Amino acid sequence: MNQGRGIRSATTFGLFAILMVLITGGTATADCCCPGTGSPGYWMNHPEAWPQCTICIGEVSYCKDRAIELMKAPTAGDKTCTLFQALVAAKLNVLIGNCSCCIDCTISQADTWLIDNPLKSNVRGNSCAWKCGEPLYCKLDAYNNGQLCAPSRDELEADD
């Protein structure tokens, strides 16, 4: 599957959901067909929930098993690993149909950051590179935990 096409489809789905809320005069609630976001931990431990068997991060395509293996590996202070985990989760959250209007730009910027700072390139927390990468990570983390434009799956399950 073409990763770019999958993201565009998920983005279109999210924008359609927002448009329907505006047209109907409703509010964005968990009652829409939004499945809820999952954290990196969720995606690491639920491979059956992945909507596809590969994911493209920083212009590198990873099979699901390899991506999960990399997500589970100790980061050893390498911030590229930290951002990788958050970006994988965010892309999967979009692909399953969560609203992405608040995170599309950040996903694109994080992909670019990982092109410039490839996975396992040992970017430290006190580096100039991480000064640019950390705000991207923080926003991805907020999205993955349901604090932005899509609720978390934990929040939706608690409401059931």
Coordinates of C-alpha atoms in Angstrom, one line a residue, residues 20-131:
M20 CA -20.3 16.6 9.1
V21 CA -20.2 18.0 12.6
L22 CA -20.2 21.6 11.2
I23 CA -23.1 20.8 8.8
T24 CA -25.2 19.1 11.4
G25 CA -24.5 21.7 14.1
G26 CA -23.3 19.0 16.4
T27 CA -20.1 18.8 18.5
A28 CA -17.1 16.6 18.1
T29 CA -17.7 13.8 20.6
A30 CA -16.6 10.3 21.0
D31 CA -19.9 9.2 19.4
C32 CA -18.5 9.9 16.0
C33 CA -16.9 7.0 14.2
C34 CA -13.5 7.9 15.7
P35 CA -11.8 4.8 17.1
G36 CA -9.6 6.7 19.5
T37 CA -5.9 7.2 19.6
G38 CA -3.4 4.7 21.0
S39 CA 0.0 5.4 22.6
P40 CA 3.2 3.9 21.4
G41 CA 2.8 1.3 24.1
Y42 CA -0.6 0.3 22.7
W43 CA 0.7 -0.1 19.2
M44 CA 3.8 -2.0 20.4
N45 CA 1.6 -4.5 22.2
H46 CA -1.3 -4.8 19.7
P47 CA 0.2 -5.8 16.3
E48 CA -3.2 -7.2 15.3
A49 CA -4.6 -3.6 15.5
W50 CA -2.2 -2.3 12.9
P51 CA -4.1 -1.3 9.7
Q52 CA -1.3 -2.3 7.4
C53 CA 1.9 -4.4 7.5
T54 CA 4.4 -1.6 6.7
I55 CA 4.9 2.0 7.8
C56 CA 7.1 4.7 6.3
I57 CA 9.0 6.8 8.8
G58 CA 11.5 9.4 7.6
E59 CA 11.4 8.0 4.1
V60 CA 12.3 4.5 5.3
S61 CA 9.7 1.7 5.0
Y62 CA 9.6 -0.7 8.0
C63 CA 7.6 -3.9 8.2
K64 CA 5.3 -4.1 11.2
D65 CA 7.5 -6.6 13.1
R66 CA 10.7 -4.5 12.6
A67 CA 8.9 -1.2 13.6
I68 CA 7.6 -2.9 16.7
E69 CA 11.1 -4.3 17.5
L70 CA 12.6 -0.8 17.1
M71 CA 9.8 0.8 19.2
K72 CA 10.5 -1.7 22.0
A73 CA 14.3 -1.3 22.0
P74 CA 15.8 0.8 24.7
T75 CA 16.4 4.4 23.5
A76 CA 19.7 4.7 25.4
G77 CA 19.2 8.5 25.4
D78 CA 19.0 8.6 21.6
K79 CA 16.1 11.0 20.9
T80 CA 15.6 9.7 17.4
C81 CA 14.2 6.6 19.0
T82 CA 11.9 8.7 21.2
L83 CA 10.5 10.6 18.2
F84 CA 10.3 7.4 16.1
Q85 CA 8.0 5.8 18.7
A86 CA 5.7 8.8 18.8
L87 CA 5.6 9.2 15.0
V88 CA 4.8 5.5 14.4
A89 CA 1.9 5.8 16.9
A90 CA 0.6 9.0 15.4
K91 CA 0.6 7.7 11.8
L92 CA -1.2 4.5 12.9
N93 CA -3.7 6.6 14.8
V94 CA -4.4 8.6 11.6
L95 CA -4.6 5.5 9.4
I96 CA -7.3 3.9 11.6
G97 CA -9.5 7.0 11.1
N98 CA -8.9 9.4 13.9
C99 CA -9.2 13.1 13.2
S100 CA -5.8 14.4 12.1
C101 CA -6.5 18.1 11.4
C102 CA -4.4 19.1 14.5
I103 CA -1.5 16.8 13.7
D104 CA -0.9 16.5 10.0
C105 CA 1.6 19.3 9.8
T106 CA 3.5 17.9 12.8
I107 CA 3.6 14.4 11.3
S108 CA 5.1 15.9 8.1
Q109 CA 7.7 17.9 10.1
A110 CA 8.6 14.9 12.3
D111 CA 9.2 12.8 9.1
T112 CA 11.5 15.5 7.8
W113 CA 13.3 15.7 11.2
L114 CA 13.9 12.0 11.0
I115 CA 15.2 12.3 7.4
D116 CA 17.7 14.9 8.7
N117 CA 18.4 12.9 11.9
P118 CA 18.1 9.2 10.9
L119 CA 16.9 6.6 13.4
K120 CA 19.8 5.5 15.7
S121 CA 22.0 8.5 14.8
N122 CA 22.5 9.2 18.6
V123 CA 20.8 12.6 18.9
R124 CA 21.2 13.6 22.5
G125 CA 18.6 15.5 24.6
N126 CA 20.9 18.6 25.0
S127 CA 21.7 18.9 21.3
C128 CA 20.6 21.6 18.9
A129 CA 18.8 19.0 16.8
W130 CA 16.6 18.0 19.7
K131 CA 15.8 21.6 20.4

